[in-house]
Structures are given as C-alpha cells and as structure tokens.
Coordinates of C-alpha atoms in Angstrom, one line a residue:
X1 CA 59.2 279.6 -200.9
X2 CA 60.7 277.7 -197.8
X3 CA 60.8 280.7 -195.8
X4 CA 57.1 281.5 -196.3
X5 CA 56.3 277.7 -195.1
X6 CA 58.2 278.3 -191.8
X7 CA 56.3 281.1 -191.0
X8 CA 53.0 280.2 -190.5
X9 CA 53.2 277.6 -187.3
X10 CA 54.7 280.7 -185.5
X11 CA 52.1 283.0 -186.6
X12 CA 49.6 280.4 -185.6
X13 CA 50.8 280.1 -182.2
X14 CA 50.7 284.1 -181.9
X15 CA 47.4 283.9 -183.3
X16 CA 45.9 281.7 -180.8
X17 CA 47.5 283.4 -177.8
X18 CA 45.7 286.5 -179.1
X19 CA 42.3 284.9 -179.8
X20 CA 42.3 283.5 -176.4
X21 CA 42.8 286.7 -175.0
X22 CA 40.1 288.1 -177.1
X23 CA 37.9 285.5 -175.9
X24 CA 38.6 286.1 -172.1
X25 CA 38.0 289.8 -172.4
X26 CA 34.8 289.3 -174.2
X27 CA 33.9 287.4 -170.8
X28 CA 34.8 290.9 -168.5
X29 CA 31.0 290.9 -168.1
X30 CA 30.8 287.5 -166.0
X31 CA 34.1 288.2 -164.0
X32 CA 32.5 288.2 -160.9
X33 CA 30.7 284.9 -161.4
X34 CA 34.1 283.5 -162.8
X35 CA 35.9 284.9 -159.8
X36 CA 33.5 283.3 -157.2
X37 CA 33.4 280.3 -158.9
X38 CA 37.2 279.7 -158.6
X39 CA 37.1 280.8 -154.5
X40 CA 34.5 278.3 -153.9
X41 CA 36.8 275.9 -156.3
X42 CA 39.3 276.9 -153.7
X43 CA 37.6 276.6 -150.4
X44 CA 36.4 272.8 -151.4
X45 CA 39.8 271.7 -152.6
X46 CA 40.9 272.8 -148.7
X47 CA 37.9 270.8 -147.3
X48 CA 39.0 268.2 -149.6
X49 CA 42.3 267.8 -148.4
X50 CA 41.3 268.5 -144.8
X51 CA 38.7 265.8 -144.7
X52 CA 41.2 263.0 -146.3
X53 CA 44.2 264.2 -144.0
X54 CA 41.7 263.9 -141.0
X55 CA 40.5 261.0 -142.3
X56 CA 43.8 259.0 -142.1
X57 CA 44.7 260.6 -138.6
X58 CA 41.1 259.0 -137.9
X59 CA 42.1 255.4 -139.3
X60 CA 45.6 255.4 -138.0
X61 CA 44.3 256.4 -134.3
X62 CA 41.6 253.6 -134.5
X63 CA 44.4 251.3 -135.1
X64 CA 46.6 252.3 -132.6
X65 CA 43.4 252.6 -130.4
X66 CA 43.8 256.6 -129.7
X67 CA 41.2 259.1 -130.7
X68 CA 43.0 261.9 -132.8
X69 CA 40.1 263.2 -134.7
X70 CA 36.6 263.3 -133.6
X71 CA 33.5 262.0 -135.3
X72 CA 31.8 265.1 -135.5
X73 CA 34.8 266.9 -137.3
X74 CA 34.7 264.7 -140.2
X75 CA 30.7 265.2 -140.5
X76 CA 31.4 269.1 -140.5
X77 CA 34.3 268.8 -142.9
X78 CA 32.8 266.2 -145.1
X79 CA 29.4 267.9 -145.1
X80 CA 31.1 271.3 -145.7
X81 CA 32.9 269.8 -148.7
X82 CA 29.7 268.3 -150.1
X83 CA 28.4 271.9 -149.6
X84 CA 31.1 274.0 -151.4
X85 CA 31.5 271.3 -154.4
X86 CA 28.1 271.9 -155.1
X87 CA 28.1 275.5 -154.9
X88 CA 31.1 275.8 -157.1
X89 CA 29.7 273.7 -159.8
X90 CA 26.3 275.6 -159.8
X91 CA 28.6 279.4 -159.6
X92 CA 31.1 278.1 -162.4
X93 CA 28.7 276.3 -164.8
X94 CA 26.2 279.2 -164.6
X95 CA 28.9 281.9 -165.3
X96 CA 30.5 279.7 -168.3
X97 CA 26.8 279.3 -169.7
X98 CA 26.4 283.0 -169.8
X99 CA 30.0 283.9 -170.8
X100 CA 29.4 281.3 -173.7
X101 CA 25.9 283.2 -174.4
X102 CA 27.7 286.5 -174.6
X103 CA 30.3 284.7 -176.7
X104 CA 28.0 283.9 -179.1
X105 CA 25.9 286.8 -179.0
X106 CA 29.1 288.6 -180.0
X107 CA 29.5 286.0 -182.9
X108 CA 26.6 286.5 -184.6
X109 CA 26.8 290.5 -184.6
X110 CA 30.1 289.8 -186.3
X111 CA 28.4 287.7 -189.0
X112 CA 25.9 290.3 -189.1
X113 CA 28.5 293.2 -189.4
X114 CA 30.1 291.3 -192.2
X115 CA 27.4 290.6 -194.3
X116 CA 26.5 294.5 -194.3
X117 CA 29.6 295.6 -195.1
X118 CA 29.3 293.2 -198.3
X119 CA 32.0 290.6 -197.2
X120 CA 29.4 287.8 -197.7
X121 CA 29.0 284.9 -195.3
X122 CA 31.2 281.7 -195.1
X123 CA 30.4 278.2 -195.9
X124 CA 27.2 277.3 -193.6
X125 CA 29.2 274.1 -192.6
X126 CA 31.9 276.0 -191.5
X127 CA 29.8 278.4 -189.7
X128 CA 28.0 275.3 -188.1
X129 CA 31.2 274.1 -186.6
X130 CA 32.6 277.4 -185.5
X131 CA 29.1 278.1 -183.5
X132 CA 28.3 274.8 -181.9
X133 CA 31.7 273.1 -182.1
X134 CA 34.0 275.3 -181.7
X135 CA 32.6 277.8 -178.9
X136 CA 31.2 275.1 -177.1
X137 CA 34.7 273.7 -176.7
X138 CA 35.6 277.0 -175.4
X139 CA 34.2 276.3 -172.1
X140 CA 37.2 274.6 -171.2
X141 CA 39.4 277.6 -170.9
X142 CA 37.7 277.8 -167.6
X143 CA 36.3 274.8 -166.1
X144 CA 39.2 272.6 -167.4
X145 CA 42.1 274.9 -167.1
X146 CA 41.8 278.1 -165.1
X147 CA 39.9 276.3 -162.5
X148 CA 41.9 273.1 -161.9
X149 CA 45.3 275.5 -161.9
X150 CA 44.4 277.8 -159.6
X151 CA 43.5 274.9 -157.3
X152 CA 47.1 273.1 -158.1
X153 CA 48.4 276.3 -157.5
X154 CA 46.9 276.3 -153.7
X155 CA 47.9 272.8 -153.6
X156 CA 51.5 272.9 -153.9
X157 CA 52.1 275.1 -151.0
X158 CA 49.7 273.2 -148.5
X159 CA 51.7 270.2 -148.9
X160 CA 55.0 271.7 -148.4
X161 CA 53.5 273.1 -145.4
X162 CA 51.5 270.2 -143.8
X163 CA 54.5 267.8 -145.1
X164 CA 57.8 270.0 -144.0
X165 CA 56.0 270.0 -140.1
X166 CA 57.3 266.3 -140.5
X167 CA 60.0 266.1 -143.0
X168 CA 61.4 269.1 -145.1
X169 CA 63.3 266.8 -147.1
X170 CA 60.0 264.6 -147.9
X171 CA 58.0 268.0 -148.3
X172 CA 60.6 268.9 -151.2
X173 CA 60.7 265.7 -152.8
X174 CA 57.0 265.0 -152.9
X175 CA 56.5 268.9 -154.0
X176 CA 58.7 268.4 -156.8
X177 CA 56.7 265.5 -158.2
X178 CA 53.6 267.2 -157.8
X179 CA 54.9 269.9 -159.6
X180 CA 56.1 267.8 -162.5
X181 CA 52.8 266.1 -162.3
X182 CA 50.3 269.2 -162.3
X183 CA 52.1 271.5 -164.1
X184 CA 55.3 270.1 -166.3
X185 CA 53.5 267.6 -168.2
X186 CA 50.6 269.0 -169.1
X187 CA 52.4 271.8 -170.3
X188 CA 54.9 269.3 -172.5
X189 CA 51.7 267.4 -173.6
X190 CA 50.1 270.8 -174.8
X191 CA 53.3 271.6 -176.5
X192 CA 53.3 268.2 -178.4
X193 CA 49.7 267.5 -179.3
X194 CA 49.2 271.1 -180.4
X195 CA 49.6 270.3 -183.9
X196 CA 47.4 267.3 -183.8
X197 CA 44.6 268.7 -181.9
X198 CA 44.2 271.7 -184.7
X199 CA 44.3 268.8 -187.3
X200 CA 41.4 267.4 -185.1
X201 CA 39.7 270.9 -185.1
X202 CA 40.1 271.5 -189.0
X203 CA 39.2 267.9 -189.7
X204 CA 35.6 268.2 -187.6
X205 CA 35.0 271.2 -189.1
X206 CA 35.8 269.5 -192.7
X207 CA 33.8 267.0 -191.8
X208 CA 30.5 269.5 -191.1
X209 CA 31.0 271.6 -194.4
X210 CA 31.5 267.8 -196.5
X211 CA 28.3 266.7 -194.8
X212 CA 26.2 269.8 -195.2
X213 CA 27.3 270.1 -198.7
X214 CA 26.0 266.4 -199.7
X215 CA 22.8 267.0 -198.1
X216 CA 21.7 270.8 -199.2
X217 CA 23.4 270.0 -202.9
X218 CA 22.0 266.6 -202.9
X219 CA 19.5 267.7 -205.9
X220 CA 22.6 268.8 -208.2
X221 CA 24.7 265.9 -207.1
X222 CA 22.2 263.2 -208.5
X223 CA 21.7 265.6 -211.5
X224 CA 25.9 265.3 -212.2
X225 CA 25.8 262.0 -211.3
X226 CA 28.5 263.0 -208.3
X227 CA 27.3 260.9 -205.6
X228 CA 30.1 258.4 -205.0
X229 CA 32.6 261.1 -205.5
X230 CA 30.9 263.4 -202.9
X231 CA 30.4 260.2 -200.3
X232 CA 34.0 259.6 -200.9
X233 CA 35.1 262.7 -200.0
X234 CA 32.7 262.6 -196.8
X235 CA 34.2 259.1 -195.7
X236 CA 38.3 260.4 -196.3
X237 CA 37.5 263.4 -194.0
X238 CA 36.1 261.0 -191.7
X239 CA 38.6 258.9 -191.3
X240 CA 41.0 261.8 -190.9
X241 CA 38.9 262.8 -188.3
X242 CA 39.0 259.5 -186.7
X243 CA 42.7 259.1 -187.0
X244 CA 43.3 262.4 -185.4
X245 CA 41.1 261.5 -182.4
X246 CA 43.3 258.0 -182.2
X247 CA 46.4 259.8 -182.1
X248 CA 45.2 262.0 -179.0
X249 CA 43.6 259.2 -177.3
X250 CA 47.2 257.7 -177.4
X251 CA 48.6 260.5 -176.1
X252 CA 45.9 261.0 -173.5
X253 CA 46.8 257.4 -172.3
X254 CA 50.3 258.3 -172.2
X255 CA 50.0 261.3 -170.6
X256 CA 47.7 259.7 -168.1
X257 CA 50.3 257.0 -167.6
X258 CA 53.1 259.3 -166.7
X259 CA 51.0 261.3 -164.3
X260 CA 49.8 258.3 -162.3
X261 CA 53.2 256.9 -162.0
X262 CA 54.6 260.1 -160.8
X263 CA 51.5 260.3 -158.0
X264 CA 52.7 256.5 -157.1
X265 CA 56.0 257.7 -156.7
X266 CA 55.3 260.3 -154.2
X267 CA 52.9 257.5 -152.5
X268 CA 56.0 255.2 -152.4
X269 CA 58.1 258.3 -150.8
X270 CA 55.7 258.5 -147.9
X271 CA 55.6 254.9 -147.5
X272 CA 59.5 254.5 -147.3
X273 CA 59.6 257.6 -145.1
X274 CA 56.9 256.1 -142.6
X275 CA 59.0 252.8 -142.6
X276 CA 61.7 254.6 -141.6
X277 CA 63.8 253.6 -144.8
X278 CA 66.8 255.3 -146.7
X279 CA 67.0 258.7 -145.6
X280 CA 63.5 259.7 -144.4
X281 CA 61.7 259.4 -141.2
X282 CA 58.3 260.3 -139.9
X283 CA 56.1 258.9 -137.4
X284 CA 53.5 255.9 -138.3
X285 CA 50.4 258.7 -137.4
X286 CA 51.8 261.4 -139.4
X287 CA 52.7 259.1 -142.1
X288 CA 49.2 257.9 -143.0
X289 CA 47.6 260.9 -143.0
X290 CA 50.2 262.4 -144.9
X291 CA 49.7 259.1 -147.3
X292 CA 45.6 260.2 -147.6
X293 CA 46.9 263.7 -148.3
X294 CA 49.1 263.0 -151.1
X295 CA 46.8 260.7 -152.7
X296 CA 44.5 263.5 -152.7
X297 CA 46.4 266.0 -153.9
X298 CA 47.4 263.9 -157.0
X299 CA 44.3 263.4 -157.9
X300 CA 43.3 266.8 -157.9
X301 CA 45.6 267.4 -160.3
X302 CA 44.9 264.5 -162.7
X303 CA 42.5 266.8 -164.3
X304 CA 45.3 269.3 -165.5
X305 CA 47.0 266.3 -167.5
X306 CA 43.5 266.0 -169.8
X307 CA 43.4 269.7 -170.2
X308 CA 47.2 269.7 -171.8
X309 CA 45.7 267.6 -174.4
X310 CA 42.7 269.9 -174.9
X311 CA 44.9 273.5 -174.8
X312 CA 45.6 272.7 -178.5
X313 CA 41.7 272.2 -179.5
X314 CA 41.1 275.1 -177.3
X315 CA 43.6 277.2 -178.9
X316 CA 42.6 276.3 -182.3
X317 CA 38.6 276.9 -181.4
X318 CA 39.6 280.4 -180.4
X319 CA 41.2 281.7 -183.5
X320 CA 38.4 280.1 -185.7
X321 CA 35.7 281.8 -183.9
X322 CA 37.9 285.2 -183.5
X323 CA 38.2 284.8 -187.4
X324 CA 35.2 286.1 -188.1
X325 CA 35.1 289.5 -186.7

C-alpha cells in the first residue's frame, strides 16, 4: 500500500507534462500567429528598454547641461514602442483565442466520440468545469509563461552587453540577480506550490459539481429532506476552495516580495557603482542610464514570478482537459 501511495505524485507530474505537450500540439495550426506575437513582444521589449535607457541619459544630460539624447529620438522610440505593444497584444491575444477555440472543438469531439463508443458522459458539473475554467486557464501557457520567458531570455544578454561596456563586474552581478528573479524564483515557487495549485483546481471543479447537483436535483433533494446535507457539502467545498486560494495568495505575496528585493538589490549595485563605492565604478551619466535600464528589465521579469504560481494550475487544468480523450 505504501508503494502505491508514493507513485501517484510522480505519475501525476509526468501526466501534466504530457498533457501540456498534447495541448501545445493541438495549437500547431496557430503557430504563425503565435510566433508573430512572440516576435512583436521581443521588438516591443527592445524598444522599451531603449526608451528607459535613453530617458535616463536625457535626464542626466539635462542635469549636467549636455544634450546626450535628442527629443526626436525619444519620440520615435516611445511611439514605436506603443505601436509594437498594441500590435503584440492584438496578434498574441487573437492567436490565443483561436487556439482556445480549436481546443474547445477538440474537446467536444472527444466527448462525442466517447459517447458514441458507449463510454457515456461525466457529471455535468465536471464537464462544465473542464470546458469553462480549465480551458480558460490554459491561455496562460502562452500569454503568461511562453511570451514573458522568451522576453526574459532576450533581456539577460542585453543587460550583460550594455552594462558590460561600463563594468564587467557590475554586469555579471546584475545578470545573476536578474536570472534569480526571472528564472530561479519562478521555478522554485512553481515546484513548491504545485500541490496547492492542483488542490485549487480540484476544489473549483468540486464546487461546480456540488452546485449543479444541488440545483439540478433540487426536487429530489426536497423530497428526501436532504437540503441541509447538500448545502453543507457545498459550503465545505467552498471553504476548501477559499483556503486553497488564500494559501496561493500568501505564496504569491512571498514570491513578489522576493522578486522585489532582488530587483532593489540590483538597483543598489548600480547606485553604488555610480557613487564609486566598494569595488565598482562607472561615470554618473552612464550610471543614470544603467539605472533606468535595470529598473525596466526587472519590471518586465516580474510577470514570470506570478506565472510560476500559475504553472501548477495550468498543468492540472491541462491534465483534466486531456483526460477526456
């Protein structure tokens, strides 16, 4: 018995990865649109980082009375970022909506094939949860994980290249902090909160099942005088869902705090290098531009911290959707 109790967790993890790969394979028809969304996001990121650095240089130049960056440059870079940002949202979300639509069609076909084979349908509440909640959660695979992760992979070499021109030691130090904020912290949070995310997904499905059973069978429930028992079941399921949400909210606050402190550590390093303290030193003008760049880079990576918390929920949702087939 102990042996059997230890194996489901590993099989569940493998099942989630297989389910995610299965979901991604179903989106192959939308590959050009998905790739275009990622490409536009990368261009918007580059212009955003350039805008922040040139803005810092403009501010620093104004203080010292030098014109380092022309106003026209800021206008073109800022305007281009707005256009690319809008185009990225338009293409990425349109591709995601189309991918979810194809996933729902596949889901319905799987249900129809199961019924034709004599397998029957699952409970209505369970089907509703898989169709509405679980499939809706899967949009985060692309919008909240794939796109931000790709942008973070591009941001890291940009930081190393630009900061390395001023100080190699500063570039390596900030790069390590950025890698911790963008990759290490989300991965650790995703691993530690996987069970809670799965519990949240199951609790939400159980609540839908209980509510639909209560509403759909209200006549029979009243006939047998089981109103209090059924209502107590719904309340207990709702309490379990709220507890799971509260636990994930606490983990989210902790993850955001860790990412914030790491980002502030990077800002402190740039300020110390600008002031010539410890073993780092860069010119004040370059320091201001680097400061703006670092702030923008760590802000863009903050979405991956929230994505780490949602990774477990997405994996459980993908597994529940693929189970229908």
